Tab-separated table of C-alpha atoms in Angstrom:
chain	number	residue	atom	x	y	z
A	1	MET	CA	-25.777	-16.074	6.710
A	2	ASN	CA	-25.842	-12.498	7.764
A	3	ILE	CA	-23.659	-11.327	10.600
A	4	PRO	CA	-24.530	-7.841	11.875
A	5	PHE	CA	-21.158	-6.312	11.078
A	6	GLU	CA	-20.646	-2.574	11.097
A	7	HIS	CA	-18.595	-1.424	8.102
A	8	ARG	CA	-16.541	1.669	8.932
A	9	GLN	CA	-14.324	3.285	6.333
A	10	THR	CA	-10.745	4.000	7.370
A	11	ALA	CA	-7.686	5.562	5.775
A	12	HIS	CA	-5.507	2.447	5.820
A	13	CYS	CA	-6.520	-1.180	5.283
A	14	GLU	CA	-4.540	-2.839	8.034
A	15	ASN	CA	-5.666	-0.479	10.817
A	16	GLY	CA	-9.150	-0.631	9.389
A	17	VAL	CA	-9.574	-4.397	9.399
A	18	ILE	CA	-8.294	-4.828	12.913
A	19	SER	CA	-10.206	-1.896	14.393
A	20	ASN	CA	-13.416	-3.048	12.713
A	21	LEU	CA	-12.935	-6.654	13.847
A	22	LEU	CA	-12.295	-5.520	17.428
A	23	HIS	CA	-15.216	-3.095	17.302
A	24	HIS	CA	-17.410	-6.031	16.305
A	25	LYS	CA	-16.271	-7.870	19.444
A	26	ASN	CA	-17.166	-4.833	21.552
A	27	VAL	CA	-13.631	-3.603	22.053
A	28	ALA	CA	-13.760	0.154	21.480
A	29	MET	CA	-11.021	0.774	18.949
A	30	THR	CA	-10.675	3.662	16.523
A	31	GLU	CA	-8.325	3.654	13.559
A	32	PRO	CA	-5.918	6.243	15.054
A	33	LEU	CA	-5.655	4.237	18.286
A	34	ALA	CA	-4.987	1.012	16.385
A	35	PHE	CA	-2.389	2.820	14.253
A	36	GLY	CA	-0.614	4.392	17.228
A	37	ILE	CA	-0.571	1.324	19.450
A	38	GLY	CA	0.606	-0.787	16.524
A	39	SER	CA	3.376	1.771	15.793
A	40	GLY	CA	2.285	2.317	12.206
A	41	LEU	CA	4.452	5.380	11.573
A	42	PHE	CA	7.727	4.445	9.926
A	43	PHE	CA	10.172	5.404	7.223
A	44	VAL	CA	12.604	3.293	5.268
A	45	TYR	CA	14.555	4.018	2.100
A	46	LEU	CA	16.142	1.115	0.231
A	47	PRO	CA	18.166	2.500	-2.687
A	48	PHE	CA	19.340	-0.947	-3.821
A	49	PHE	CA	15.897	-2.579	-3.740
A	50	LYS	CA	13.858	-1.619	-6.781
A	51	VAL	CA	10.063	-1.508	-7.025
A	52	ASN	CA	8.657	-0.522	-10.438
A	53	SER	CA	12.266	0.244	-11.449
A	54	ALA	CA	12.646	2.868	-8.737
A	55	PRO	CA	14.215	2.645	-5.266
A	56	ALA	CA	11.821	1.392	-2.609
A	57	ILE	CA	10.632	4.019	-0.166
A	58	SER	CA	8.171	2.888	2.450
A	59	TYR	CA	6.298	5.006	4.946
A	60	ARG	CA	4.938	2.020	6.840
A	61	PRO	CA	6.361	-1.053	8.564
A	62	MET	CA	6.190	-4.489	6.927
A	63	PRO	CA	2.618	-5.580	6.143
A	64	GLY	CA	1.067	-7.337	9.123
A	65	LEU	CA	3.319	-5.724	11.703
A	66	ILE	CA	0.840	-3.070	12.899
A	67	PHE	CA	-1.669	-5.841	13.410
A	68	LYS	CA	0.766	-8.085	15.252
A	69	ARG	CA	2.003	-5.367	17.583
A	70	LEU	CA	-1.472	-4.070	18.334
A	71	THR	CA	-2.929	-7.422	19.323
A	72	LYS	CA	0.147	-8.386	21.310
A	73	ARG	CA	0.127	-5.112	23.235
A	74	LEU	CA	-3.552	-5.477	24.077
A	75	GLY	CA	-3.180	-9.138	25.031
A	76	ILE	CA	-5.557	-10.367	22.346
A	77	LYS	CA	-4.911	-13.797	20.867
A	78	ILE	CA	-5.272	-14.115	17.124
A	79	LYS	CA	-5.746	-17.249	15.099
A	80	LYS	CA	-3.894	-17.093	11.780
A	81	GLN	CA	-3.866	-19.666	9.055
A	82	ARG	CA	-2.562	-20.078	5.521
A	83	TYR	CA	-3.728	-22.792	3.150
A	84	LYS	CA	-2.239	-25.079	0.548
A	85	THR	CA	-5.286	-25.276	-1.688
A	86	PRO	CA	-8.134	-22.881	-2.478
A	87	SER	CA	-10.735	-25.484	-1.492
A	88	GLN	CA	-9.245	-25.821	2.019
A	89	ALA	CA	-9.195	-22.057	2.336
A	90	LYS	CA	-12.814	-21.785	1.242
A	91	LYS	CA	-13.934	-24.522	3.629
A	92	ALA	CA	-12.259	-22.826	6.585
A	93	LEU	CA	-13.816	-19.488	5.680
A	94	ASP	CA	-17.314	-20.958	5.352
A	95	GLU	CA	-16.900	-22.678	8.690
A	96	GLN	CA	-16.111	-19.415	10.442
A	97	LEU	CA	-18.994	-17.630	8.760
A	98	SER	CA	-21.414	-20.359	9.798
A	99	GLN	CA	-20.300	-19.725	13.391
A	100	ASN	CA	-21.168	-16.043	12.930
A	101	ASN	CA	-17.526	-15.072	13.057
A	102	PRO	CA	-16.331	-12.326	10.688
A	103	VAL	CA	-12.719	-12.864	9.576
A	104	GLY	CA	-9.872	-10.821	8.147
A	105	LEU	CA	-8.324	-11.927	4.858
A	106	GLN	CA	-5.109	-10.950	3.141
A	107	VAL	CA	-5.669	-10.429	-0.591
A	108	GLY	CA	-3.984	-9.171	-3.761
A	109	VAL	CA	-5.417	-6.003	-5.295
A	110	TYR	CA	-4.668	-6.749	-8.971
A	111	GLN	CA	-7.847	-8.758	-9.448
A	112	LEU	CA	-10.127	-6.912	-7.018
A	113	PRO	CA	-13.095	-6.031	-9.258
A	114	TYR	CA	-14.333	-3.053	-7.230
A	115	PHE	CA	-10.938	-1.314	-7.274
A	116	PRO	CA	-10.445	1.284	-10.011
A	117	GLU	CA	-8.288	0.002	-12.880
A	118	GLU	CA	-5.605	2.561	-12.040
A	119	TYR	CA	-5.045	1.179	-8.553
A	120	ARG	CA	-4.674	-2.428	-9.608
A	121	PHE	CA	-1.035	-3.296	-9.226
A	122	HIS	CA	0.410	-6.578	-8.041
A	123	PHE	CA	0.293	-5.619	-4.397
A	124	ASN	CA	-0.596	-8.638	-2.310
A	125	ALA	CA	-0.806	-7.308	1.230
A	126	HIS	CA	-4.211	-5.686	1.150
A	127	ASN	CA	-6.670	-6.563	3.929
A	128	ILE	CA	-10.428	-7.040	3.902
A	129	VAL	CA	-13.101	-8.463	6.208
A	130	VAL	CA	-15.551	-11.102	5.026
A	131	PHE	CA	-18.664	-11.181	7.183
A	132	GLY	CA	-21.331	-13.074	5.310
A	133	LYS	CA	-22.471	-14.934	2.251
A	134	ASN	CA	-25.548	-14.827	0.069
A	135	GLU	CA	-26.553	-16.269	-3.302
A	136	LYS	CA	-24.342	-13.722	-5.122
A	137	GLY	CA	-21.238	-14.436	-3.106
A	138	TYR	CA	-19.316	-13.195	-0.113
A	139	LEU	CA	-20.022	-9.915	1.656
A	140	VAL	CA	-16.817	-7.937	1.828
A	141	SER	CA	-16.083	-5.007	4.093
A	142	ASP	CA	-13.020	-3.368	2.560
A	143	PRO	CA	-12.051	-0.630	5.011
A	144	THR	CA	-10.718	1.639	2.256
A	145	MET	CA	-14.118	1.619	0.513
A	146	GLU	CA	-17.183	3.669	1.358
A	147	VAL	CA	-19.643	0.790	1.053
A	148	VAL	CA	-19.801	-2.988	1.375
A	149	HIS	CA	-19.045	-4.996	-1.774
A	150	THR	CA	-19.845	-8.533	-2.887
A	151	LEU	CA	-17.300	-10.928	-4.382
A	152	SER	CA	-18.258	-14.183	-6.088
A	153	GLU	CA	-16.597	-17.400	-4.897
A	154	LYS	CA	-14.373	-17.375	-7.955
A	155	GLU	CA	-13.362	-13.734	-7.503
A	156	LEU	CA	-12.547	-14.204	-3.836
A	157	GLU	CA	-10.490	-17.296	-4.606
A	158	LYS	CA	-8.465	-15.365	-7.179
A	159	VAL	CA	-7.531	-12.542	-4.815
A	160	ARG	CA	-6.858	-14.887	-1.889
A	161	PHE	CA	-4.457	-16.891	-4.043
A	162	ALA	CA	-2.782	-14.032	-5.876
A	163	LYS	CA	0.901	-14.792	-6.495
A	164	GLY	CA	4.207	-12.961	-6.356
A	165	ALA	CA	5.751	-10.933	-3.516
A	166	PHE	CA	3.812	-11.294	-0.213
A	167	ALA	CA	1.590	-13.995	-1.773
A	168	PRO	CA	-1.335	-14.327	0.675
A	169	LYS	CA	-1.843	-18.113	0.249
A	170	GLY	CA	-5.359	-17.761	1.535
A	171	HIS	CA	-4.187	-16.079	4.758
A	172	MET	CA	-7.134	-15.779	7.154
A	173	TYR	CA	-7.140	-14.370	10.687
A	174	TYR	CA	-9.515	-13.525	13.498
A	175	PRO	CA	-9.336	-12.726	17.218
A	176	VAL	CA	-10.048	-15.734	19.434
A	177	THR	CA	-9.509	-14.771	23.052
A	178	PHE	CA	-9.624	-11.443	24.821
A	179	PRO	CA	-8.090	-10.565	28.175
A	180	GLU	CA	-10.461	-9.671	31.031
A	181	ASN	CA	-9.241	-6.106	31.152
A	182	ILE	CA	-7.643	-4.213	28.334
A	183	TYR	CA	-4.970	-1.850	29.556
A	184	LEU	CA	-4.984	0.859	26.926
A	185	LYS	CA	-2.580	3.130	28.788
A	186	LYS	CA	0.233	0.614	28.852
A	187	ALA	CA	-0.347	-0.328	25.217
A	188	ILE	CA	-0.320	3.309	24.094
A	189	LEU	CA	2.948	4.027	25.882
A	190	LYS	CA	4.535	0.979	24.284
A	191	GLY	CA	3.287	2.044	20.865
A	192	ILE	CA	4.679	5.566	21.173
A	193	LYS	CA	8.023	4.395	22.532
A	194	ASN	CA	8.378	1.956	19.657
A	195	THR	CA	7.633	4.633	17.068
A	196	CYS	CA	10.147	7.077	18.598
A	197	ARG	CA	12.778	4.360	18.673
A	198	ASP	CA	12.146	3.440	15.026
A	199	MET	CA	12.275	7.008	13.789
A	200	LEU	CA	15.370	7.985	15.787
A	201	VAL	CA	17.285	4.742	15.285
A	202	PRO	CA	20.967	5.473	14.625
A	203	ALA	CA	21.105	2.918	11.795
A	204	PRO	CA	21.246	4.249	8.219
A	205	LEU	CA	18.254	4.139	5.827
A	206	ILE	CA	15.623	3.971	8.582
A	207	GLY	CA	13.631	6.833	10.115
A	208	ILE	CA	15.204	10.304	10.136
A	209	LYS	CA	18.481	8.904	8.805
A	210	GLY	CA	16.637	7.358	5.882
A	211	MET	CA	15.024	10.694	4.987
A	212	LYS	CA	18.390	12.444	5.104
A	213	LYS	CA	19.944	9.812	2.879
A	214	LEU	CA	17.066	10.165	0.426
A	215	ALA	CA	17.525	13.954	0.368
A	216	LYS	CA	21.205	13.475	-0.326
A	217	ASP	CA	20.458	11.100	-3.184
A	218	ILE	CA	17.849	13.428	-4.709
A	219	ARG	CA	20.645	16.017	-5.029
A	220	LYS	CA	22.859	13.484	-6.800
A	221	TRP	CA	20.307	11.867	-9.105
A	222	PRO	CA	20.108	14.457	-11.923
A	223	LYS	CA	23.871	14.216	-12.518
A	224	LYS	CA	24.277	10.543	-11.775
A	225	ILE	CA	21.338	8.953	-13.589
A	226	GLY	CA	19.975	11.738	-15.780
A	227	LEU	CA	16.805	13.771	-15.570
A	228	LYS	CA	14.496	11.211	-17.135
A	229	LYS	CA	15.269	8.564	-14.554
A	230	THR	CA	15.253	11.117	-11.745
A	231	ASN	CA	11.745	12.159	-12.701
A	232	HIS	CA	10.660	8.531	-12.793
A	233	TYR	CA	12.077	8.009	-9.288
A	234	LEU	CA	10.299	11.101	-7.965
A	235	MET	CA	7.047	10.006	-9.540
A	236	GLN	CA	7.239	6.614	-7.848
A	237	MET	CA	8.165	8.327	-4.584
A	238	VAL	CA	5.009	10.453	-4.692
A	239	ARG	CA	2.948	7.399	-5.530
A	240	MET	CA	4.264	5.460	-2.570
A	241	GLN	CA	3.762	8.464	-0.339
A	242	GLU	CA	0.183	9.180	-1.245
A	243	GLU	CA	-1.427	6.021	-2.536
A	244	ILE	CA	-4.082	4.412	-0.347
A	245	GLY	CA	-2.631	3.021	2.803
A	246	THR	CA	0.990	3.717	2.085
A	247	GLY	CA	1.482	6.736	4.259
A	248	GLY	CA	3.550	9.877	3.988
A	249	GLY	CA	1.508	12.989	4.701
A	250	GLY	CA	-1.630	11.047	5.505
A	251	PHE	CA	0.108	8.937	8.124
A	252	ARG	CA	1.241	12.062	10.016
A	253	PHE	CA	-2.380	13.133	10.290
A	254	ILE	CA	-3.489	9.731	11.608
A	255	PHE	CA	-0.654	9.961	14.122
A	256	GLY	CA	-1.819	13.464	15.097
A	257	ALA	CA	-5.337	12.138	15.648
A	258	PHE	CA	-3.841	9.326	17.709
A	259	LEU	CA	-1.874	11.686	19.977
A	260	GLN	CA	-4.969	13.778	20.546
A	261	GLU	CA	-7.011	10.728	21.433
A	262	ALA	CA	-4.251	9.287	23.614
A	263	ALA	CA	-3.562	12.438	25.654
A	264	PRO	CA	-6.478	12.068	28.123
A	265	ILE	CA	-6.071	8.277	28.319
A	266	ILE	CA	-2.449	8.392	29.391
A	267	GLU	CA	-2.978	11.701	31.225
A	268	LYS	CA	-0.347	13.631	29.321
A	269	PRO	CA	-1.843	16.949	28.172
A	270	GLU	CA	1.419	17.912	26.467
A	271	LEU	CA	0.532	15.404	23.734
A	272	ILE	CA	-2.101	17.860	22.465
A	273	ASN	CA	0.604	20.320	21.484
A	274	LEU	CA	2.686	17.577	19.940
A	275	SER	CA	-0.363	16.548	17.933
A	276	LYS	CA	-0.483	20.084	16.513
A	277	GLU	CA	3.193	19.896	15.680
A	278	ILE	CA	2.964	16.614	13.756
A	279	THR	CA	-0.064	18.012	11.900
A	280	GLU	CA	2.123	20.886	10.682
A	281	ILE	CA	4.820	18.417	9.670
A	282	GLY	CA	2.160	16.452	7.764
A	283	ASP	CA	1.258	19.626	5.872
A	284	GLU	CA	4.928	20.046	4.998
A	285	TRP	CA	4.986	16.460	3.629
A	286	ARG	CA	2.052	17.318	1.414
A	287	LEU	CA	3.869	20.385	0.095
A	288	PHE	CA	6.862	18.171	-0.556
A	289	ALA	CA	4.715	15.788	-2.653
A	290	LEU	CA	3.250	18.760	-4.498
A	291	ASN	CA	6.703	20.172	-5.324
A	292	ALA	CA	7.971	16.768	-6.407
A	293	SER	CA	4.968	16.314	-8.694
A	294	ARG	CA	5.640	19.726	-10.276
A	295	LEU	CA	9.204	18.674	-10.983
A	296	PHE	CA	8.385	15.423	-12.716
A	297	LYS	CA	5.543	16.989	-14.661
A	298	ASN	CA	7.462	19.968	-15.997
A	299	ARG	CA	10.502	17.840	-16.826
A	300	GLU	CA	12.737	20.503	-15.346
A	301	LYS	CA	16.005	21.100	-17.156
A	302	GLU	CA	17.936	22.602	-14.267
A	303	ASN	CA	19.212	21.037	-11.104
A	304	LYS	CA	18.035	23.858	-8.879
A	305	GLY	CA	14.535	22.463	-8.500
A	306	TYR	CA	15.916	19.145	-7.302
A	307	ASN	CA	18.200	20.816	-4.799
A	308	ASP	CA	15.275	22.819	-3.424
A	309	LEU	CA	13.274	19.633	-3.066
A	310	ALA	CA	16.129	17.960	-1.219
A	311	ASP	CA	16.422	21.005	1.065
A	312	GLN	CA	12.774	20.684	1.895
A	313	LEU	CA	13.145	17.004	2.764
A	314	ASP	CA	16.135	17.850	4.950
A	315	ARG	CA	14.010	20.401	6.790
A	316	ILE	CA	11.236	17.841	7.323
A	317	ALA	CA	13.740	15.323	8.639
A	318	GLN	CA	15.139	17.912	11.053
A	319	ARG	CA	11.669	18.846	12.284
A	320	GLU	CA	10.701	15.226	12.793
A	321	LYS	CA	13.907	14.586	14.689
A	322	ILE	CA	13.059	17.376	17.124
A	323	PHE	CA	9.472	16.200	17.273
A	324	PHE	CA	10.236	12.592	18.138
A	325	LYS	CA	12.839	13.622	20.722
A	326	LYS	CA	10.215	15.787	22.420
A	327	LEU	CA	7.690	12.977	22.242
A	328	GLN	CA	10.158	10.575	23.763
A	329	LYS	CA	10.735	13.000	26.633
A	330	ALA	CA	7.032	13.646	27.141
A	331	ILE	CA	6.170	10.062	27.995
B	1	MET	CA	-4.508	19.817	7.313
B	2	LYS	CA	-7.805	21.554	8.077
B	3	VAL	CA	-11.114	19.945	7.201
B	4	ASN	CA	-11.750	22.518	4.467
B	5	GLU	CA	-8.319	21.793	2.988
B	6	VAL	CA	-9.068	18.113	2.343
B	7	PRO	CA	-8.502	17.930	-1.422
B	8	GLN	CA	-11.473	17.387	-3.703
B	9	ASP	CA	-9.740	17.300	-7.102
B	10	ASP	CA	-11.027	15.193	-9.941
B	11	PRO	CA	-8.880	12.043	-9.773
B	12	LYS	CA	-9.713	11.123	-13.409
B	13	LEU	CA	-10.170	7.484	-12.482
B	14	SER	CA	-12.142	4.888	-14.399
B	15	THR	CA	-14.344	4.370	-11.329
B	16	LYS	CA	-15.550	7.635	-9.885
B	17	GLU	CA	-17.023	6.191	-6.718
B	18	LEU	CA	-13.783	5.867	-4.848
B	19	LYS	CA	-13.465	8.369	-2.037
B	20	GLU	CA	-10.714	8.145	0.494
B	21	LEU	CA	-10.930	8.920	4.147
B	22	CYS	CA	-8.559	11.593	5.469
B	23	TYR	CA	-7.910	12.815	8.964
B	24	ALA	CA	-8.064	16.576	9.359
B	25	VAL	CA	-8.475	19.232	12.035
B	26	ASP	CA	-11.736	21.143	12.517
B	27	GLU	CA	-12.137	24.804	13.540
B	28	ASP	CA	-11.651	24.014	17.226
B	29	GLY	CA	-8.426	22.157	16.569
B	30	ASN	CA	-9.974	18.721	17.090
B	31	TYR	CA	-9.217	15.823	14.780
B	32	THR	CA	-12.031	14.475	12.687
B	33	SER	CA	-12.271	12.602	9.391
B	34	GLU	CA	-13.439	13.698	5.984
B	35	LEU	CA	-13.812	11.986	2.618
B	36	SER	CA	-11.556	13.147	-0.177
B	37	GLN	CA	-12.431	12.838	-3.822
B	38	GLY	CA	-8.831	12.965	-4.979
B	39	TRP	CA	-5.647	14.995	-4.978
B	40	LYS	CA	-3.992	16.241	-8.140
B	41	PRO	CA	-0.307	15.534	-7.344
B	42	LYS	CA	-1.221	12.008	-6.422
B	43	ALA	CA	-3.401	11.484	-9.488
B	44	ASP	CA	-0.586	12.913	-11.649
B	45	ALA	CA	1.922	10.446	-10.233
B	46	LEU	CA	-0.456	7.547	-10.719
B	47	HIS	CA	-1.330	8.480	-14.291
B	48	ALA	CA	2.262	9.237	-15.252
B	49	SER	CA	3.316	5.875	-13.903
B	50	ILE	CA	0.625	4.019	-15.860
B	51	GLU	CA	1.484	6.014	-18.958
B	52	ALA	CA	5.134	4.960	-18.643
B	53	ILE	CA	4.091	1.312	-18.432
B	54	ASN	CA	1.803	1.605	-21.452
B	55	GLU	CA	4.483	3.373	-23.494
B	56	GLN	CA	7.003	0.635	-22.746
B	57	ALA	CA	4.400	-2.041	-23.448
B	58	GLU	CA	3.668	-0.537	-26.850
B	59	ILE	CA	7.376	-0.672	-27.738
B	60	TYR	CA	7.466	-4.339	-26.759
B	61	ARG	CA	4.251	-5.037	-28.684
B	62	GLN	CA	5.754	-3.666	-31.880
B	63	LYS	CA	8.913	-5.696	-31.313
B	64	ALA	CA	6.855	-8.830	-30.706
B	65	LEU	CA	4.946	-8.292	-33.946
B	66	GLN	CA	8.300	-8.026	-35.750
B	67	GLN	CA	9.297	-11.274	-33.999
B	68	GLU	CA	12.289	-9.590	-32.367
B	69	ILE	CA	11.049	-10.646	-28.932
B	70	SER	CA	8.304	-12.956	-27.711
B	71	PRO	CA	4.881	-11.704	-26.598
B	72	VAL	CA	5.729	-12.792	-23.043
B	73	GLN	CA	7.805	-9.701	-22.436
B	74	TYR	CA	5.072	-7.481	-23.852
B	75	LEU	CA	2.340	-9.086	-21.766
B	76	MET	CA	4.416	-8.937	-18.607
B	77	GLU	CA	4.771	-5.170	-19.025
B	78	LEU	CA	1.141	-4.696	-20.028
B	79	LYS	CA	-0.142	-6.601	-16.999
B	80	ARG	CA	2.144	-4.559	-14.715
B	81	MET	CA	4.025	-7.689	-13.648
B	82	ASP	CA	7.683	-8.347	-12.954
B	83	LEU	CA	9.734	-11.507	-13.508
B	84	ARG	CA	8.988	-12.736	-10.028
B	85	THR	CA	5.231	-12.437	-10.480
B	86	VAL	CA	5.225	-14.122	-13.891
B	87	ALA	CA	7.389	-16.931	-12.496
B	88	ALA	CA	5.026	-17.392	-9.541
B	89	TYR	CA	1.902	-17.557	-11.705
B	90	THR	CA	3.353	-19.827	-14.398
B	91	GLY	CA	5.436	-22.040	-12.154
B	92	PHE	CA	8.529	-21.523	-14.328
B	93	PHE	CA	11.847	-20.392	-12.901
B	94	LYS	CA	12.680	-16.733	-13.344
B	95	TRP	CA	15.550	-17.618	-15.678
B	96	SER	CA	13.224	-19.759	-17.801
B	97	VAL	CA	10.777	-16.897	-18.165
B	98	LYS	CA	13.674	-14.706	-19.193
B	99	ARG	CA	14.659	-17.256	-21.832
B	100	HIS	CA	11.090	-17.294	-23.110
B	101	PHE	CA	11.470	-13.592	-23.895
B	102	LYS	CA	13.410	-14.719	-26.949
B	103	PHE	CA	11.195	-15.238	-29.925
B	104	ALA	CA	12.997	-18.385	-31.132
B	105	VAL	CA	12.715	-20.071	-27.726
B	106	PHE	CA	9.112	-19.057	-27.276
B	107	SER	CA	7.940	-20.260	-30.674
B	108	ASN	CA	9.336	-23.714	-29.933
B	109	LEU	CA	7.503	-24.063	-26.606
B	110	SER	CA	5.106	-26.964	-26.283
B	111	GLU	CA	1.406	-26.263	-26.102
B	112	PRO	CA	1.021	-27.060	-22.368
B	113	LYS	CA	3.823	-24.609	-21.592
B	114	LYS	CA	2.235	-21.924	-23.687
B	115	MET	CA	-1.049	-22.631	-21.934
B	116	LYS	CA	0.598	-21.639	-18.677
B	117	TYR	CA	1.220	-18.192	-20.124
B	118	CYS	CA	-2.336	-18.105	-21.463
B	119	ASN	CA	-3.709	-18.740	-17.971
B	120	THR	CA	-1.401	-16.181	-16.426
B	121	PHE	CA	-2.271	-13.439	-18.882
B	122	ASP	CA	-5.918	-14.426	-19.344
B	123	LEU	CA	-5.658	-15.108	-23.084
B	124	SER	CA	-6.520	-17.919	-25.475
B	125	LEU	CA	-3.732	-19.774	-27.279
B	126	GLU	CA	-4.690	-18.161	-30.592
B	127	GLU	CA	-4.533	-14.711	-29.071
B	128	LEU	CA	-1.130	-15.427	-27.558
B	129	ASN	CA	0.252	-16.734	-30.859
B	130	GLY	CA	-1.378	-13.894	-32.764
B	131	LEU	CA	0.662	-11.374	-30.793
B	132	SER	CA	3.770	-12.481	-32.626
B	133	ASN	CA	2.182	-13.393	-35.983
B	134	LEU	CA	2.774	-17.087	-35.347
């Protein structure tokens, strides 16, 4: 079995799988478009919910949401299925491959052999495309990788049935029906509106409010929990911000690329300027990560560094607030 | 971020082939993509976080050898798991796993139960027992 599938590397797995699957079905879809229409830009800070013994900070919506919103907004029907046993899951996969149909799979990264050791944590919401099978195993197009990889039957079974939070249970999905016409303009507008609403939501912990709360807590941490723990929290924060597919600075740049691509489609030239603005904000996020990493590396003894970092986050939050208000007005 | 600002720092990873795709702006202000080898702040955070896990694991390993705790707690840390993940892989309740952290409880476990930990942590029974001088 060999399906002519074009592997294209992307910045984030979820955008990547869906844009590659759609591209295969002759729907022109770039990663930034998929990201923007699916409203992939997000921020949430959950101080009471610990991941790796540090508060959870996420720069993306729940896994699967970008995908769901994108396909819904384009009117594409998706078939999704989870399985009780590995043999059922394998049978269903082989069936699709024999019909020349590449499929998306949700997998855990801990046992992915081609991932570097350092990236293998128990994160179960990674996405890959399987598009063929030969004597060595399944052909895997992982959108975060430069090249195509091969996984043996055993290896694929392990990652498809990884356990713990977000356990994939063999989750497999693929587009089944497409509408006659795809109305990109409408979908883009919906995507942007959704993102603005999320980021400006008046509820605490989400969007701009979440960033402000995080800044406030960064000021308190050194006194409240001690420097050692504060540094651990900051370290985890930088990891979540910059690790593959989790967002932060990188997500602002994808969003900038999206606005630039969307401007002529929805006939709003003012989006070009907004794209420049979010690019600058993305640069500021990167500086923020850099400053945070200096703090946890030098094991700073004074509180001043932490206050400066919090000030910087406050400034970013303020800039994003203005940005998203302008964006909301522009469309 | 401009195309020429896309970071190309040595990520110091075990696999050097991994390059990530970044979106950046070219000279004319148009978005394009570029591969990045790695970025130091990010690599620092990743390595520091792994180091913290390994440090903690080593403390637990010593304790397990002294039979103060069971090897389960050590292996959970070493394999970067949490209670929930261990419970899901073994099929035990979270509170049972927590009980098995105690050396006395662990050493009295039946062989099939210990095998569940062996499968989860990818070890043989001898290796598992050896971790606490059993």
